[in-house]
Tab-separated table of C-alpha atoms in Angstrom:
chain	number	residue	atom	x	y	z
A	1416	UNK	CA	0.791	29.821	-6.709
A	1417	UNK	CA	-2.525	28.340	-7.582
A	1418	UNK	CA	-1.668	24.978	-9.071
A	1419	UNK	CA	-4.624	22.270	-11.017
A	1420	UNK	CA	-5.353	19.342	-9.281
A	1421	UNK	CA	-5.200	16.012	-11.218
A	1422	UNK	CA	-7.588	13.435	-11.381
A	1423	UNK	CA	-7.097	10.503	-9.228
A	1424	UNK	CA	-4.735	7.421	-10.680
A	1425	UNK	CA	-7.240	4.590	-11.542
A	1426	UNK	CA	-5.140	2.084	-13.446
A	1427	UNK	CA	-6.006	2.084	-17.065
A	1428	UNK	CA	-2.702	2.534	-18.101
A	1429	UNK	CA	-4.286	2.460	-22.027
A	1430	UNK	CA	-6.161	5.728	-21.211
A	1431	UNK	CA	-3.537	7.365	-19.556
A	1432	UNK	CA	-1.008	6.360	-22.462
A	1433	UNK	CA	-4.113	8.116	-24.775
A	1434	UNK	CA	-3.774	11.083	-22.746
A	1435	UNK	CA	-0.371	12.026	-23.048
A	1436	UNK	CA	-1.265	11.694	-26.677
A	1437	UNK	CA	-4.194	14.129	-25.988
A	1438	UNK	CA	-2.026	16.405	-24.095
A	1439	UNK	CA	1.071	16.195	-26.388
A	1440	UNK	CA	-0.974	18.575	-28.830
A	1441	UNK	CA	-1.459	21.372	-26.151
A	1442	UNK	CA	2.621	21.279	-25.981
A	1443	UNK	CA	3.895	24.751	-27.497
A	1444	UNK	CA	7.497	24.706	-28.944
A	1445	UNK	CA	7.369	28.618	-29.524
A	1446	UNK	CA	8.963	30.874	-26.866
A	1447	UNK	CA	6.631	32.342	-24.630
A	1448	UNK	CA	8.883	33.648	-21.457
A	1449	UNK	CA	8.728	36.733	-20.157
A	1450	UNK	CA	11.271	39.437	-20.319
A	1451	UNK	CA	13.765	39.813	-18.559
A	1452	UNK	CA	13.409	36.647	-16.371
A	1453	UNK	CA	13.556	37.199	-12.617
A	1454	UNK	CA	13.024	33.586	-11.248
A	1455	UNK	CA	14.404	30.135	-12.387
A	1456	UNK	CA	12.991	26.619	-10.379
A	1457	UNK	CA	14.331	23.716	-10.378
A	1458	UNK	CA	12.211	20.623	-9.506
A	1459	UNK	CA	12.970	16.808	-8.911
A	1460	UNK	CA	11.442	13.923	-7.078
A	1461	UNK	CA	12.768	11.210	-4.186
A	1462	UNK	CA	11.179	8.989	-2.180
A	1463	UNK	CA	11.218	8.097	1.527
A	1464	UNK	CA	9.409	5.017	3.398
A	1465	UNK	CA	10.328	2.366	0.809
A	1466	UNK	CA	8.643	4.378	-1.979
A	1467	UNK	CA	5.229	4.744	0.046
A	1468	UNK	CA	5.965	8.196	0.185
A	1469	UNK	CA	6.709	10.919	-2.960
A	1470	UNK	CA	9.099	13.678	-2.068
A	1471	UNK	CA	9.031	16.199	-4.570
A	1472	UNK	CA	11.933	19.197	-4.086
A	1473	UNK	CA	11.361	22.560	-5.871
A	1474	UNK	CA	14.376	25.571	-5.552
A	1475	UNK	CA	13.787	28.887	-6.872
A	1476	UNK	CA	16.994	30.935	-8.017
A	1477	UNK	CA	17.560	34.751	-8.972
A	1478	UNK	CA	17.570	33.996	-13.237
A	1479	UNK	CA	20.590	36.743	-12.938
A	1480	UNK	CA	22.757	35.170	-10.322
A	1481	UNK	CA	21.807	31.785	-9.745
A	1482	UNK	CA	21.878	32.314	-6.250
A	1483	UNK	CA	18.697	30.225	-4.574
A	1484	UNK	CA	15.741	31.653	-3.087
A	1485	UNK	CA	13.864	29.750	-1.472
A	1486	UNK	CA	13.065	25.615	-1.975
A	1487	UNK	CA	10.080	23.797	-0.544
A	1488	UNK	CA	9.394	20.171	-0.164
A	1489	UNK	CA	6.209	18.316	-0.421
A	1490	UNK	CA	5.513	14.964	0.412
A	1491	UNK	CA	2.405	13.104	-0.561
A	1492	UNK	CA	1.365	9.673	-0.216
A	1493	UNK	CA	2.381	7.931	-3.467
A	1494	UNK	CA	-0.020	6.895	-5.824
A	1495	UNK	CA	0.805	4.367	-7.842
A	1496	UNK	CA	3.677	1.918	-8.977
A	1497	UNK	CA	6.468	2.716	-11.605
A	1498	UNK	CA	5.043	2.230	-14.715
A	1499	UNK	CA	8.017	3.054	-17.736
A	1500	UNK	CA	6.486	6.164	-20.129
A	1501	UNK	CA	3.946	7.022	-17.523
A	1502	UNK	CA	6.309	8.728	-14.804
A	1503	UNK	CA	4.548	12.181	-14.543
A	1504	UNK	CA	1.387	10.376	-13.424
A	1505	UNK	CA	3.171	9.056	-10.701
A	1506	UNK	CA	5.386	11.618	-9.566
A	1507	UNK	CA	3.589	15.426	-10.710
A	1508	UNK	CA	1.275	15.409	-7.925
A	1509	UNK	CA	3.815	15.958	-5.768
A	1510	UNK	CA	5.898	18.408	-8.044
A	1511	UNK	CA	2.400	20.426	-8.177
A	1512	UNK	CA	2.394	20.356	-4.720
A	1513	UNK	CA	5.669	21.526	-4.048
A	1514	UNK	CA	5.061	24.196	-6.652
A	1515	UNK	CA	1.996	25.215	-4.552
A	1516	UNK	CA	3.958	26.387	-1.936
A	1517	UNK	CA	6.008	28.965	-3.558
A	1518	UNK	CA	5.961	32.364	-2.409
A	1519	UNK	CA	8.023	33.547	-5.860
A	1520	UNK	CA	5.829	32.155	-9.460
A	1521	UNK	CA	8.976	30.894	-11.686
A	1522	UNK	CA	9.720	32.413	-15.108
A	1523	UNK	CA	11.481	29.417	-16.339
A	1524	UNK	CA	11.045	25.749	-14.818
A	1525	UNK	CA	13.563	23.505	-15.312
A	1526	UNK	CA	12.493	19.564	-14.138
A	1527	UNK	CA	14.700	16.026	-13.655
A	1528	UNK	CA	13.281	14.522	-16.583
A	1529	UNK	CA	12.329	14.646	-20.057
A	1530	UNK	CA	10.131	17.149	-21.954
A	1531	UNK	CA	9.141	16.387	-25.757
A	1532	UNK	CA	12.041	13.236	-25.619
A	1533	UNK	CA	9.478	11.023	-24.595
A	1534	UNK	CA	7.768	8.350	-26.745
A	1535	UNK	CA	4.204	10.031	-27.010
A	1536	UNK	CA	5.937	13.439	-26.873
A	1537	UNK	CA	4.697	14.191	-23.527
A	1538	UNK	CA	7.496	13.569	-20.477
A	1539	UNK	CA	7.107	14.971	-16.647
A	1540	UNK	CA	8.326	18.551	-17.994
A	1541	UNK	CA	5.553	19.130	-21.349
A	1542	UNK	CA	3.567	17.530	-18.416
A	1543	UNK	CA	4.398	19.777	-15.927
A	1544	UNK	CA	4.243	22.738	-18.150
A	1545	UNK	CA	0.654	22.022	-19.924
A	1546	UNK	CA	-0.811	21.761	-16.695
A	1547	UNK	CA	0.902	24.633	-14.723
A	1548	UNK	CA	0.914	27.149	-18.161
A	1549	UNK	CA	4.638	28.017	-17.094
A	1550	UNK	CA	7.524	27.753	-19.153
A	1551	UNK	CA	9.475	24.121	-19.057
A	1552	UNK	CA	12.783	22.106	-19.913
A	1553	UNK	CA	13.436	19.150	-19.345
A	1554	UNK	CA	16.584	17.831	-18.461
A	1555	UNK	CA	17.239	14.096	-18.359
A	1556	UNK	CA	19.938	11.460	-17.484
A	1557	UNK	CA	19.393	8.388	-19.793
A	1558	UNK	CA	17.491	8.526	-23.000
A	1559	UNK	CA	13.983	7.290	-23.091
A	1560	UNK	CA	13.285	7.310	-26.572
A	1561	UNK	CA	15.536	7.978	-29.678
A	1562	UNK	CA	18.635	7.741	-31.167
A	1563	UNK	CA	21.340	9.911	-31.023
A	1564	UNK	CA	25.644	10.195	-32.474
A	1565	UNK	CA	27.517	10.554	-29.652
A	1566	UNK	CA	28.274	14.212	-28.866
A	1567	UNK	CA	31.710	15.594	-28.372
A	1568	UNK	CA	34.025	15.702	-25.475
A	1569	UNK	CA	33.856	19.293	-24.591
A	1570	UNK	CA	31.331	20.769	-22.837
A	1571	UNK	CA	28.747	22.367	-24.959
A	1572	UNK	CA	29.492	19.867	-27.805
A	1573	UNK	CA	25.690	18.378	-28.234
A	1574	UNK	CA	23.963	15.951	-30.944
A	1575	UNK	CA	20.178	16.019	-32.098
A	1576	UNK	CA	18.472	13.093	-30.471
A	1577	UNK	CA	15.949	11.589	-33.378
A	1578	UNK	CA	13.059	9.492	-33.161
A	1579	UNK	CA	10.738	8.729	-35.822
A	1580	UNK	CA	12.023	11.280	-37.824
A	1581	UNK	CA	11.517	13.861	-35.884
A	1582	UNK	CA	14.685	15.804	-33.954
A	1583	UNK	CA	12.522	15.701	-30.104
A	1584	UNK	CA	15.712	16.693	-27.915
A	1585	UNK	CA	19.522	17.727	-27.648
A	1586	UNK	CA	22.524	15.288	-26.129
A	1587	UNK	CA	24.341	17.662	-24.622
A	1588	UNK	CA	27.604	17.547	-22.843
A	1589	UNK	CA	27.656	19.736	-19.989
A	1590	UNK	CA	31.197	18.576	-18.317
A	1591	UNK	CA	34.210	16.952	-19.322
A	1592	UNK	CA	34.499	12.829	-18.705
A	1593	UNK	CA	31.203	13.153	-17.810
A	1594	UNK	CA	27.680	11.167	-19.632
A	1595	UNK	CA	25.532	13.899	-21.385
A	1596	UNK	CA	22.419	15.036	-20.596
A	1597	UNK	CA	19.239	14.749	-22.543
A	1598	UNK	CA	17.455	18.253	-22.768
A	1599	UNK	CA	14.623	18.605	-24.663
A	1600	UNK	CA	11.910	21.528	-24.405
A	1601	UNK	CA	8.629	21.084	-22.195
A	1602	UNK	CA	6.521	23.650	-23.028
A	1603	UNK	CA	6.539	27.676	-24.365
A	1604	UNK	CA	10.138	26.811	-25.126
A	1605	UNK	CA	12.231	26.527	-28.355
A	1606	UNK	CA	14.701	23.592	-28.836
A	1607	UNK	CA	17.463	26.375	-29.156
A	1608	UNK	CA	16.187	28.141	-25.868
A	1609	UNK	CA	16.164	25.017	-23.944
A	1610	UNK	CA	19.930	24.132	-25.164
A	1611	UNK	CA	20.730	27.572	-24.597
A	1612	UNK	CA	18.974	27.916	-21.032
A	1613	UNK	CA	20.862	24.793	-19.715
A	1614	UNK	CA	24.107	26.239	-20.588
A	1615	UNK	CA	23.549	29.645	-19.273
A	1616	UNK	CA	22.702	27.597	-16.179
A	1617	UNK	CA	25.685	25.432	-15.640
A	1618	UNK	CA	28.638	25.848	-12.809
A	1619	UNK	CA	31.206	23.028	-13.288
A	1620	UNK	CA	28.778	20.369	-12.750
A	1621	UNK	CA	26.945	18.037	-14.900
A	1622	UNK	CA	23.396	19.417	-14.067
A	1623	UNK	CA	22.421	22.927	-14.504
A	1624	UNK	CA	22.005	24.762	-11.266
A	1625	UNK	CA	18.277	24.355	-11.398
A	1626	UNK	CA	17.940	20.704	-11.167
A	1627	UNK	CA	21.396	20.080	-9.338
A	1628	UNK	CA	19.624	22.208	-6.068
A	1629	UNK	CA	16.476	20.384	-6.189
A	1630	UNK	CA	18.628	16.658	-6.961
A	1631	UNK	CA	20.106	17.734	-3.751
A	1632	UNK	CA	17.011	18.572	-2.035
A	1633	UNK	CA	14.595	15.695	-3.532
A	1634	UNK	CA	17.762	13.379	-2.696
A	1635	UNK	CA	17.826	14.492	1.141
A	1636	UNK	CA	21.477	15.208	0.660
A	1637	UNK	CA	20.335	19.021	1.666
A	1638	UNK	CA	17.399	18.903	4.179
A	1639	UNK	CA	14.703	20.368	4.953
């Protein structure tokens, strides 16, 4: 599909910290996905040549079956250092180019990362999913911003995660003796739907099927 290109990274890390707060407001927390869903992606980012390069892995699966696809791989040059709360500047170029070479448009995108549960409300996935219009979730290891009660030991028990008064994601346990994950909605996608989509998506492993194919992918531990 069709994907927006992004202006180029100039370094005023004050005006791109102002425009996730600009972008932020275009975030939808309403459900907006078609029915029935055919198509699920999953999308994460690696790196290769000592971090010169961005590798960005994206796996479409049947939304029924969870069976994959098809996955592409993009690789771009990357464009600028690791700068904490500013990730999706660094790594969706690639993620919109891997998303450009789709044959299948996903329903549903699920990305390695966070969605509202980000400081200025705006992680990778709201960033990925204001400037694609598609559906988002964003599932995260470690918590960026927020605090959060521990959730319980079996999978599906799941805490609000709280910041500034505001509940912006869900700790979730998705396996047994295993650290939760951090879901929180990117865009066109309820709190309860992204809880709820996670779940659906999960097959004995920590990460949802989604983000576990493209881990594997982005990680080079399946190659292409």
């Amino acid at each position: 599909m069709a994907v927006p290109a992004l202006p180029e990274w100039d370094g005023d890390v004050a005006a791109a910290r102002a425009l996730q707060v600009t972008l932020a407001q275009q975030v939808s927390l309403q459900d907006e996905l078609p029915a029935p869903l055919r198509y699920l992606a999953g999308f994460d980012v690696g790196f290769e040549d000592e971090g010169a390069t961005t590798r960005a892995a994206a796996v479409v699966l049947d939304a029924d079956t969870l069976q994959p696809l098809e996955s592409q791989v993009a690789r771009i040059p990357t464009r600028m250092p690791y700068i904490p709360g500013l990730l999706s500047f660094r790594e969706l170029p690639a993620l919109l180019a891997a998303l450009d070479r789709l044959e299948r448009q996903p329903d549903l995108v699920f990305v390695d990362g966070h969605g509202i549960a980000h400081p200025r409300g705006l992680g990778i996935a709201a960033h990925f999913g204001v400037a694609t219009g598609l559906p988002s979730i964003g599932v995260a290891k470690k918590v960026l911003a927020g605090q959060h009660e521990p959730p319980g030991p079996t999978p599906g028990d799941r805490s609000p995660l709280r910041y500034r008064g505001r509940v912006i994601g869900t700790v979730l346990r998705s396996k047994a003796r295993c650290l939760p994950l951090i879901v929180s909605p990117g865009h066109k996608v309820s709190m309860e739907t992204a809880v709820a989509q996670v779940l659906r998506c999960l097959r004995g492993y920590r990460l949802p099927e989604p983000t576990r194919l493209a881990d594997r992918l982005a990680s080079r531990r399946d190659t292409k």
